[in-house]
Coordinates of N, CA, C and O in Angstrom, one line a residue:
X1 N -18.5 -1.2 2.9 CA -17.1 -0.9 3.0 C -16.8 0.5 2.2 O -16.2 1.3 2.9
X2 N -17.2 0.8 0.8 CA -17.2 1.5 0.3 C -17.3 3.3 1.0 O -16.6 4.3 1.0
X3 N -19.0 2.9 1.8 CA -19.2 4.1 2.5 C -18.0 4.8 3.6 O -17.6 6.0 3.6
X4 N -17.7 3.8 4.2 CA -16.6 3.7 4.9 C -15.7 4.5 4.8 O -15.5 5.4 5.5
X5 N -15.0 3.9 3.5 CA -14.1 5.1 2.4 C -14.4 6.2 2.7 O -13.9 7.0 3.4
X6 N -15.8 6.3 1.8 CA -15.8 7.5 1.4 C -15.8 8.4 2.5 O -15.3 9.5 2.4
X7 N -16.3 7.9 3.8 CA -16.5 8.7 5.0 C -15.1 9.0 5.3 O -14.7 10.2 5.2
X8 N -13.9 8.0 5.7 CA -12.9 8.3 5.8 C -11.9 9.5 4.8 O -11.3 10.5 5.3
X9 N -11.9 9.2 3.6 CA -11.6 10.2 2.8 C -12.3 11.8 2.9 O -11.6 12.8 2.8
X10 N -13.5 11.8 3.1 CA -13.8 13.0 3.1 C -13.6 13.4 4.6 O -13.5 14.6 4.8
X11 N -13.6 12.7 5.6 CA -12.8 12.9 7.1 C -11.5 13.5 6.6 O -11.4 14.7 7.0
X12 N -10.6 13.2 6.0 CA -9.7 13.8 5.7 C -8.8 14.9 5.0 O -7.7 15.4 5.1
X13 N -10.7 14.9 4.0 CA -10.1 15.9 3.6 C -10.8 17.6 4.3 O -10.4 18.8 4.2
X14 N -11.7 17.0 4.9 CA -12.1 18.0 5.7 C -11.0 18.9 6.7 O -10.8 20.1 6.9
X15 N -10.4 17.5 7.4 CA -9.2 17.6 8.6 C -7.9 18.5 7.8 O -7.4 19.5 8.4
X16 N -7.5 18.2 6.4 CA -6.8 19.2 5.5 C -7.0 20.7 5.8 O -6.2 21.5 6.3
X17 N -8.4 21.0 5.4 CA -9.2 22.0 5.3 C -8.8 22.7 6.4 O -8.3 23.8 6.2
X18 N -8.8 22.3 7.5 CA -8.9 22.7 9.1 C -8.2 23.0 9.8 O -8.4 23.7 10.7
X19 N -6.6 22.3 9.5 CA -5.4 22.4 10.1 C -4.4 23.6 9.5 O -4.6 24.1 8.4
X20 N -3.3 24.0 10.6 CA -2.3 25.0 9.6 C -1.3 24.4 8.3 O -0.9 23.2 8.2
X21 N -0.9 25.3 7.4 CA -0.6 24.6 6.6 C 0.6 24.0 6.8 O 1.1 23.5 5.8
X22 N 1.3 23.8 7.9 CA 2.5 23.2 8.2 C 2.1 22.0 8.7 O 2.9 21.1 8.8
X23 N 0.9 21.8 9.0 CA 0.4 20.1 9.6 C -0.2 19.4 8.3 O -0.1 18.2 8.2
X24 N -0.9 19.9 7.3 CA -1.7 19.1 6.3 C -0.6 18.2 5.4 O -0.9 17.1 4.9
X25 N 0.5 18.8 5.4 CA 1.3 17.2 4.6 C 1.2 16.2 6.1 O 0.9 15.0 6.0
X26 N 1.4 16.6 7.0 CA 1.2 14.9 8.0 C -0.3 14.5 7.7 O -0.4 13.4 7.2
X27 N -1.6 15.5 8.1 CA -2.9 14.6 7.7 C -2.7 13.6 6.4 O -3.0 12.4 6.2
X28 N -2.0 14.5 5.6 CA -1.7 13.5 4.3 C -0.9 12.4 4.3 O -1.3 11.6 3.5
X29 N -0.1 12.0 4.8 CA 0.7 10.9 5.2 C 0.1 10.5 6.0 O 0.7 9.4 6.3
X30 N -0.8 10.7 6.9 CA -1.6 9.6 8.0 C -2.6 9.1 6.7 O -2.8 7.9 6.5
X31 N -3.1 10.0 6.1 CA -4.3 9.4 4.7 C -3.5 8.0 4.1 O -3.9 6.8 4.1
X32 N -2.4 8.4 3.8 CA -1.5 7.5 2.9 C -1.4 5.8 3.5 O -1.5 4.7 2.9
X33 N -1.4 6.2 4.8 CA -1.0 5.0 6.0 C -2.3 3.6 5.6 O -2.4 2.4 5.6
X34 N -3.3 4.9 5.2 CA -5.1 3.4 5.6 C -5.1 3.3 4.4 O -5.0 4.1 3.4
X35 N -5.3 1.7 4.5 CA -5.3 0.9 3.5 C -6.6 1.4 2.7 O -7.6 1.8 3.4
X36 N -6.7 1.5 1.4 CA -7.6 1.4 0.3 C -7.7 3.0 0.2 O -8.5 3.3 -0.7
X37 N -7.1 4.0 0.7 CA -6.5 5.5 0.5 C -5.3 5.1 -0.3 O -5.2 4.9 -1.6
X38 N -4.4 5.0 0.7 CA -2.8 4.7 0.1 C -2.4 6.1 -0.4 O -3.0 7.1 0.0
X39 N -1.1 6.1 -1.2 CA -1.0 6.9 -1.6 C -1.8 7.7 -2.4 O -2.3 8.8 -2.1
X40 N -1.8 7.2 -3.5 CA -2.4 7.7 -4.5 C -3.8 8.4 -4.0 O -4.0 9.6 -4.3
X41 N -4.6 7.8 -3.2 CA -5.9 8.5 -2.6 C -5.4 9.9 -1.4 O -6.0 10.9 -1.1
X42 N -4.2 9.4 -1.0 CA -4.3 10.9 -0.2 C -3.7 11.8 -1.0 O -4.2 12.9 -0.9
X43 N -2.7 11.7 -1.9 CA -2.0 12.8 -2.8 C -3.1 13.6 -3.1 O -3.3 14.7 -2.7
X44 N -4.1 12.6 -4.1 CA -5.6 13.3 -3.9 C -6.2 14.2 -3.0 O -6.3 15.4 -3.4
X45 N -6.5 13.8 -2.1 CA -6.9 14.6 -0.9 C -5.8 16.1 -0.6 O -6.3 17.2 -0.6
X46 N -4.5 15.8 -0.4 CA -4.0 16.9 -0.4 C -4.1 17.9 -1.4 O -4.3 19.1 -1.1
X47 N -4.2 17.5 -3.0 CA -4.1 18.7 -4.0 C -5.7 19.1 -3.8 O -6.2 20.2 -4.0
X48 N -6.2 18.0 -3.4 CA -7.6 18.7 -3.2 C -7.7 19.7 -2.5 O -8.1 20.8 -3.0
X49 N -7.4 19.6 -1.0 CA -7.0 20.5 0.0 C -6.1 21.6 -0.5 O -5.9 22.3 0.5
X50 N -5.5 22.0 -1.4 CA -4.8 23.2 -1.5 C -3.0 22.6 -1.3 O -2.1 23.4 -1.0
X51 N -2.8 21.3 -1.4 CA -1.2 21.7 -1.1 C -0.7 21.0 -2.5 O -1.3 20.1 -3.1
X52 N 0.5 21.9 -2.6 CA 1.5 21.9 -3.7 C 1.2 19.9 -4.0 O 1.2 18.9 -3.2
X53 N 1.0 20.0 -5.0 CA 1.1 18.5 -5.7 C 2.1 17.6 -5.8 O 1.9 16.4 -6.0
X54 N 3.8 18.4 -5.5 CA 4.8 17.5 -5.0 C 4.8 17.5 -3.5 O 5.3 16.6 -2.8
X55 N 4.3 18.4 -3.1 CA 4.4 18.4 -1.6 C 3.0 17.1 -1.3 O 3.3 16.0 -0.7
X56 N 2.3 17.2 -1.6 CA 1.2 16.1 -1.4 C 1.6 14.5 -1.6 O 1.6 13.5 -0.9
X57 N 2.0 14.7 -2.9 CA 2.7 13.5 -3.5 C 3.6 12.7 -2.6 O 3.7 11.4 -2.6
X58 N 4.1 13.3 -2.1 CA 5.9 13.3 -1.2 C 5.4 12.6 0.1 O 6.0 11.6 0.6
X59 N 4.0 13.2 0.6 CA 3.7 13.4 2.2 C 2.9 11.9 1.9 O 3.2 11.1 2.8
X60 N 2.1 11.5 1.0 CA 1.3 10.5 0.8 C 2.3 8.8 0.9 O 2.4 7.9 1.7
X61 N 2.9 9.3 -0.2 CA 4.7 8.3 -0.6 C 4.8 7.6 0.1 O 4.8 6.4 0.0
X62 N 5.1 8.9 1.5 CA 5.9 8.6 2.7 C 4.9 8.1 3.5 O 5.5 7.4 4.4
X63 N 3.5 8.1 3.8 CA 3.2 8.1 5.0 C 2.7 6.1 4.5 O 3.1 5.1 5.1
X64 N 2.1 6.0 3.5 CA 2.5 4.7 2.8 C 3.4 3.8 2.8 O 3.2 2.6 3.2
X65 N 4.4 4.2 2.4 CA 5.5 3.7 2.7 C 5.7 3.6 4.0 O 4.7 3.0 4.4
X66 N 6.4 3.9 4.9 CA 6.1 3.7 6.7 C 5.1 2.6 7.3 O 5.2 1.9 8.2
X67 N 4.0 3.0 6.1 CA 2.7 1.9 7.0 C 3.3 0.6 6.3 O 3.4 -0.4 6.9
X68 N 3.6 0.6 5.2 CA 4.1 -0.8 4.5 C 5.2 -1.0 5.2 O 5.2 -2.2 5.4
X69 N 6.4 -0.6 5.7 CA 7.2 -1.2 6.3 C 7.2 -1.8 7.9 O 7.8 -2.8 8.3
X70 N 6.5 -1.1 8.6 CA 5.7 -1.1 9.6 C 5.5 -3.0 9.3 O 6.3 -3.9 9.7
X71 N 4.0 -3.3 8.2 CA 3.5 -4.5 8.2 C 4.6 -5.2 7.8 O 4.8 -6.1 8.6
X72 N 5.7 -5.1 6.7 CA 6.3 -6.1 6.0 C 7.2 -6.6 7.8 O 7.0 -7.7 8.4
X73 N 8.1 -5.5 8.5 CA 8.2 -5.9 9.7 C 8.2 -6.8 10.5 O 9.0 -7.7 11.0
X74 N 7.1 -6.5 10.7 CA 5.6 -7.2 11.7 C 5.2 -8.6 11.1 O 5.0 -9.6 11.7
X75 N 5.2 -8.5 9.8 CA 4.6 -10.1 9.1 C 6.1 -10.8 9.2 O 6.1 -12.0 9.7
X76 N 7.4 -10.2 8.9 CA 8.7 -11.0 8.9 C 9.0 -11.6 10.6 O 9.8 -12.5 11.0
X77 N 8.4 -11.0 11.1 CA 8.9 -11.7 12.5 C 7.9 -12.5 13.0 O 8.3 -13.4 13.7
X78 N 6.3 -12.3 12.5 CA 5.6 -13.5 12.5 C 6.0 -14.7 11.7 O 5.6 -15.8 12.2
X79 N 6.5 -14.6 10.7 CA 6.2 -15.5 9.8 C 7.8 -16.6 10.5 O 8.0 -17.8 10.2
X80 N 8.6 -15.9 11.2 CA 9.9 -16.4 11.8 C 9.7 -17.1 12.9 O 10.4 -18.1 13.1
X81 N 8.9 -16.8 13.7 CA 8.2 -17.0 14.8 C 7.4 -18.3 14.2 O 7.4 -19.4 14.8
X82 N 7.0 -18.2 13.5 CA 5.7 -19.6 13.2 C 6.6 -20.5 12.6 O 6.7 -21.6 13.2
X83 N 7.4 -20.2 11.6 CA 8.3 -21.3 11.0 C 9.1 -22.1 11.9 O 9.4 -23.2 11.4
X84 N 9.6 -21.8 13.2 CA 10.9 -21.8 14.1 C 9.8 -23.1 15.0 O 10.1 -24.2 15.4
X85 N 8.3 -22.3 14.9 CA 7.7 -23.4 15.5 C 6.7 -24.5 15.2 O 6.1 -25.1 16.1
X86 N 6.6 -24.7 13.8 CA 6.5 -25.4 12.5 C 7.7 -27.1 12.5 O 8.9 -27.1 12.3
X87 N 7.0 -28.1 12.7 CA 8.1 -29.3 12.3 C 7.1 -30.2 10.8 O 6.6 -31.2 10.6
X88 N 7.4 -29.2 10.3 CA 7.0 -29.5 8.7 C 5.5 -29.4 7.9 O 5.0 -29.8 6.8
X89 N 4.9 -28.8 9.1 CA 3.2 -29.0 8.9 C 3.1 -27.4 7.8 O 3.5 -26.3 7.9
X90 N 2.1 -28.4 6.7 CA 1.8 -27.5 5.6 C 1.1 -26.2 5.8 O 0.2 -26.4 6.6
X91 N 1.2 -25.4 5.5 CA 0.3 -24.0 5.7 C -1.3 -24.4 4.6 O -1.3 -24.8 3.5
X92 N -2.5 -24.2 5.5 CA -3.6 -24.7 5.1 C -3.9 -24.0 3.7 O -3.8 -22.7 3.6
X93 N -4.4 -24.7 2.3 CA -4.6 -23.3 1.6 C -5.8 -23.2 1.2 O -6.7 -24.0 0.9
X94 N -5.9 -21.4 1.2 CA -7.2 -21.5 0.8 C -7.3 -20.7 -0.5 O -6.3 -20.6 -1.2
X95 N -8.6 -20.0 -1.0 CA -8.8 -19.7 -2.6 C -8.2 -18.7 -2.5 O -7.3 -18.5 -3.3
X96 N -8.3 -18.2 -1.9 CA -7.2 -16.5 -2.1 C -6.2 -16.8 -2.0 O -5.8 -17.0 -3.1
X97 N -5.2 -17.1 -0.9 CA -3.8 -17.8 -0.7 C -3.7 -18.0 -2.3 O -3.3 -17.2 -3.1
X98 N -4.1 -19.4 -2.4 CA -3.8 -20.0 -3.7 C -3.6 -19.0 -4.9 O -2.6 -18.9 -5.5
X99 N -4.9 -18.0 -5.2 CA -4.5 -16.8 -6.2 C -3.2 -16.2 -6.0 O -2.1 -16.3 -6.6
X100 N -3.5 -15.6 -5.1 CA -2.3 -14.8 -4.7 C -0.4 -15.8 -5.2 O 0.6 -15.3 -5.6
X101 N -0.7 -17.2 -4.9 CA 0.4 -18.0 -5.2 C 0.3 -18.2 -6.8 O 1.4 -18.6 -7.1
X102 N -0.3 -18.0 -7.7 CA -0.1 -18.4 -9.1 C -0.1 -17.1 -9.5 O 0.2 -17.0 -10.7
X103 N -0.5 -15.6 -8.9 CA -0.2 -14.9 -9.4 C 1.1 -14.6 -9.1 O 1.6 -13.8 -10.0
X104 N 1.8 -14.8 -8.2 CA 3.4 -15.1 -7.7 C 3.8 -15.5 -8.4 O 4.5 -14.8 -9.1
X105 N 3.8 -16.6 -8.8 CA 4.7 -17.6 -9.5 C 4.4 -17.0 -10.8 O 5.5 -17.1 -11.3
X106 N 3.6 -16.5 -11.6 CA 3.4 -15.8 -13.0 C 4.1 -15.2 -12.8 O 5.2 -15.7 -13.1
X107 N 4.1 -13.4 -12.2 CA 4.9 -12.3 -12.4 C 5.7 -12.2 -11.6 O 6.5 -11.4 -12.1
X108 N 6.4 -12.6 -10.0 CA 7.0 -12.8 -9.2 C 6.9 -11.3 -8.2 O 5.8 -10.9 -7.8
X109 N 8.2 -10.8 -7.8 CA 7.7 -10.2 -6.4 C 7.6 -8.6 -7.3 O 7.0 -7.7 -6.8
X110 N 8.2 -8.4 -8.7 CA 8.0 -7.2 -9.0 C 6.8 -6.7 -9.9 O 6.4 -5.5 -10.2
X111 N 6.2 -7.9 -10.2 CA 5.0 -7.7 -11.2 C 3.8 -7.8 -9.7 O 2.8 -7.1 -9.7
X112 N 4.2 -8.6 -8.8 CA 2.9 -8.6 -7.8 C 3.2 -7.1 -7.1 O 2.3 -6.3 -7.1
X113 N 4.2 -6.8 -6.7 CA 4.1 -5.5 -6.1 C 3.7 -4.6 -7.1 O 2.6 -4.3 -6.8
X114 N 4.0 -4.1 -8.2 CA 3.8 -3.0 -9.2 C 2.1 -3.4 -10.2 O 1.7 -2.5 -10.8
X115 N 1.6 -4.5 -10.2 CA 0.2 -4.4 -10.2 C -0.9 -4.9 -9.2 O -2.1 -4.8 -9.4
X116 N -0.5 -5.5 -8.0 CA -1.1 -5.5 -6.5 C -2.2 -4.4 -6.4 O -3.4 -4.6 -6.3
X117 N -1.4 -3.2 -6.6 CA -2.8 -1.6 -6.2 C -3.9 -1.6 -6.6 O -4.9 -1.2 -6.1
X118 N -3.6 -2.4 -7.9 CA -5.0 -2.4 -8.6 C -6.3 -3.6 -8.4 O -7.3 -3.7 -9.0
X119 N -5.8 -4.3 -7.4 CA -6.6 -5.1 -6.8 C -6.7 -5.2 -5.3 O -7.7 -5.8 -4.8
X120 N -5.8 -4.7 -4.5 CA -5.8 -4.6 -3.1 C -4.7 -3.6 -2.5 O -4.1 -2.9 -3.3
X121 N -4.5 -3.6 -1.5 CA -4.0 -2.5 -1.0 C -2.5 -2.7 -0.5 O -2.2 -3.9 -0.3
X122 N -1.6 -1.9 -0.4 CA 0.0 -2.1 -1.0 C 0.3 -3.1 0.7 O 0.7 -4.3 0.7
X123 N 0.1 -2.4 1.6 CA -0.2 -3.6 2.8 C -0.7 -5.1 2.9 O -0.2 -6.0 3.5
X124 N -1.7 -5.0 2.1 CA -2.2 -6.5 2.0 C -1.4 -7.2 1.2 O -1.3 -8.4 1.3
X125 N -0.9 -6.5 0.2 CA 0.2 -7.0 -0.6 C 1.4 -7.9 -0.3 O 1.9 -9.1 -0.5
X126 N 1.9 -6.6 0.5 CA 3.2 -6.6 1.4 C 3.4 -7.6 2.6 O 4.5 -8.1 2.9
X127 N 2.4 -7.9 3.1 CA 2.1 -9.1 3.9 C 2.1 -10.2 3.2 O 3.0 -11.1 3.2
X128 N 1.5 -10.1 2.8 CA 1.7 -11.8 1.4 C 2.5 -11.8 0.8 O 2.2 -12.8 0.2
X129 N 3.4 -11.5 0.4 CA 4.5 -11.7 -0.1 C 5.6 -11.6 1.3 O 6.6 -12.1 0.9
X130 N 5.6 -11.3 2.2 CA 6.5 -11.7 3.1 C 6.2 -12.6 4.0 O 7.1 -13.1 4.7
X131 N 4.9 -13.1 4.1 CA 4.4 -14.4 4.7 C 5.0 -15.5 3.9 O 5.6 -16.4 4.5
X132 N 5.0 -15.6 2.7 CA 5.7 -16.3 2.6 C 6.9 -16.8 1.5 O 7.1 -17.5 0.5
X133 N 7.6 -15.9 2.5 CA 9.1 -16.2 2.0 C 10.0 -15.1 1.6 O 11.2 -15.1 1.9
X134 N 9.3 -14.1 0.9 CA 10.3 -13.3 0.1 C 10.9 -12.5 1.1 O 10.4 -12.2 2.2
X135 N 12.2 -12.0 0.6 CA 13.1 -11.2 1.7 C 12.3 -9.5 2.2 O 11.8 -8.7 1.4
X136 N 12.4 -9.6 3.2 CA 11.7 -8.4 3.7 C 12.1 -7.2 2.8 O 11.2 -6.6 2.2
X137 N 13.3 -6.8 2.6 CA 13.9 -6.2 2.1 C 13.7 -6.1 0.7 O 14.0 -5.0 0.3
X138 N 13.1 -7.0 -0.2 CA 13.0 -6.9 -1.4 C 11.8 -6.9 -1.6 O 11.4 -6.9 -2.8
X139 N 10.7 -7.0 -0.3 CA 9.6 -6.5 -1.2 C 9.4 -4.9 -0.4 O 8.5 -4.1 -0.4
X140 N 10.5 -5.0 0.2 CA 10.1 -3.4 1.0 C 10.4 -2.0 -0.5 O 9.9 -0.9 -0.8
X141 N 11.6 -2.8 -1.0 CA 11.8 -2.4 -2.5 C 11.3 -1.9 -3.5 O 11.3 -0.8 -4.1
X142 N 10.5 -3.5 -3.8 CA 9.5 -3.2 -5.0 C 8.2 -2.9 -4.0 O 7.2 -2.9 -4.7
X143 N 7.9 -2.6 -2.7 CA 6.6 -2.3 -2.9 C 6.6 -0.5 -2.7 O 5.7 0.3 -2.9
X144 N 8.4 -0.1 -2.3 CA 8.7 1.5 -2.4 C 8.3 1.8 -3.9 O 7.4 2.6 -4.1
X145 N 8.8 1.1 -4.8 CA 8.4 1.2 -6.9 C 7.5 1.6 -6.6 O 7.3 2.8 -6.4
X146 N 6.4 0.4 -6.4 CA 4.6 0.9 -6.4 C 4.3 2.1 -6.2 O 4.0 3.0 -7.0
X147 N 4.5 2.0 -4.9 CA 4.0 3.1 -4.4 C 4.5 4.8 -4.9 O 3.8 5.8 -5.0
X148 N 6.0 4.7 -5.2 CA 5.9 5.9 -6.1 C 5.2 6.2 -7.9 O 4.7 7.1 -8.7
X149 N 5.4 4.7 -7.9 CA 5.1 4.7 -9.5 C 3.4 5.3 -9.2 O 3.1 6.2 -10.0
X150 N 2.3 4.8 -8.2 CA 1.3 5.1 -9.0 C 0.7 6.1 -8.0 O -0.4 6.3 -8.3
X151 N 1.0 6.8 -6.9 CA 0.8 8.2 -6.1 C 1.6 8.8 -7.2 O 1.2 10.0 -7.3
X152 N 2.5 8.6 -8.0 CA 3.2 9.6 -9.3 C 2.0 9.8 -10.2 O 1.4 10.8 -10.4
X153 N 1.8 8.6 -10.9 CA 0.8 8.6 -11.9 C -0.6 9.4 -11.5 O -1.2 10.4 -12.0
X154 N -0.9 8.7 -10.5 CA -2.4 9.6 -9.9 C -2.1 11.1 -9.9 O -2.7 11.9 -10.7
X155 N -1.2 11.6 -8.9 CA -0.9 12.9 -8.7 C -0.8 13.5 -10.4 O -1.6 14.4 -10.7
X156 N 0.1 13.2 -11.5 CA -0.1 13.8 -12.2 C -0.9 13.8 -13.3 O -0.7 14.5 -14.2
X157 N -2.0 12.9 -13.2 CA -3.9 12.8 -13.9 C -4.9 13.8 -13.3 O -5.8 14.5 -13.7
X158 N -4.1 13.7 -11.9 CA -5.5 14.6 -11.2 C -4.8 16.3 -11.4 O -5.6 17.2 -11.2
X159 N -3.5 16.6 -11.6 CA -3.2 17.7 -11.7 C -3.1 18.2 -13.4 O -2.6 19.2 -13.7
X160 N -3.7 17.4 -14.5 CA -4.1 17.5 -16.0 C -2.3 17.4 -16.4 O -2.0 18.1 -17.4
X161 N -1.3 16.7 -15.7 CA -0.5 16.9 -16.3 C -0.2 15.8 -17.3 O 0.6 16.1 -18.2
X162 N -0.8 14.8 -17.3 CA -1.3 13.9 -18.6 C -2.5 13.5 -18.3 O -3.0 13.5 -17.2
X163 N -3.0 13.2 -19.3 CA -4.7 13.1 -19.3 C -5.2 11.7 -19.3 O -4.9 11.0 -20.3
X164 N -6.3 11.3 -18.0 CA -6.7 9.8 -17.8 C -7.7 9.3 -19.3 O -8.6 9.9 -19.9
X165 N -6.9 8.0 -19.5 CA -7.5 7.2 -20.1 C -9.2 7.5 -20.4 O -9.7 7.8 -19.3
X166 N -10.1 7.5 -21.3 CA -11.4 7.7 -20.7 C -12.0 6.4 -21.0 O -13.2 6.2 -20.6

């Protein structure tokens, strides 16, 4: 998986490299879109590529954001669709489900959205938490927080404007 990444990332930032500079904030919001990039990885990629670090930041945010609303969407009308056709049969659980549920019930939808990144990707998040139950709208919310809070933090580590932990 990893190589993967890396191949994708440097796919893009190549594609940066390549395009005029009026198209590289969209490469960067399409970076933003795939999961385990996210924001924070394409802001990357853009300041890498040469664009302004709010202009990066902004295009990454955004292109993230979109793909997370996109799924939370998409998971809310499945999850409407299955319940409507549900006459009380349990949802099967399994070891992840289950994590995912006590880490719910610990920090609820603003501690799972705002530390989520650091274990999986703001989409995979965003799905689970709208699978089951919470209002689309409120994790579309806190998963917008995330996502500016830490394509903010990344963008300003990689541009030395505060300096990463070592």
């Amino acid at each position: 998986m990893s190589n993967f990444v890396s191949d994708l990332i440097l796919g893009f930032q190549n594609l940066v490299a390549e395009v005029p500079d009026l198209v590289q904030p969209l490469v960067v919001a399409l970076a933003g879109a795939v999961p385990f990039i996210e924001g924070e990885g394409a802001a990357g990629i853009g300041i890498i590529g040469g664009i302004h670090p709010v202009v990066a930041a902004l295009s990454a945010a955004i292109g993230n954001l979109i793909c997370v609303a996109i799924v939370v969407l998409v998971t809310s009308r499945v999850r409407t669709a299955v319940t409507k056709r549900r006459t009380g049969d349990e949802v099967p659980a399994t070891a992840r489900r289950e994590k995912f549920e006590r880490a719910y019930h610990r920090y609820g939808t603003p501690g799972v959205s705002l530390l989520g990144p650091l274990l999986l990707p703001t989409q995979f998040t965003a799905a689970a938490l709208t699978s089951t139950g919470v209002p689309p709208m409120r994790v579309l919310a806190w998963q917008a927080a995330a996502i500016a809070l830490w394509t903010t933090l990344v963008t300003l580590i990689i541009t030395g404007v505060i300096g990463a932990v070592a």
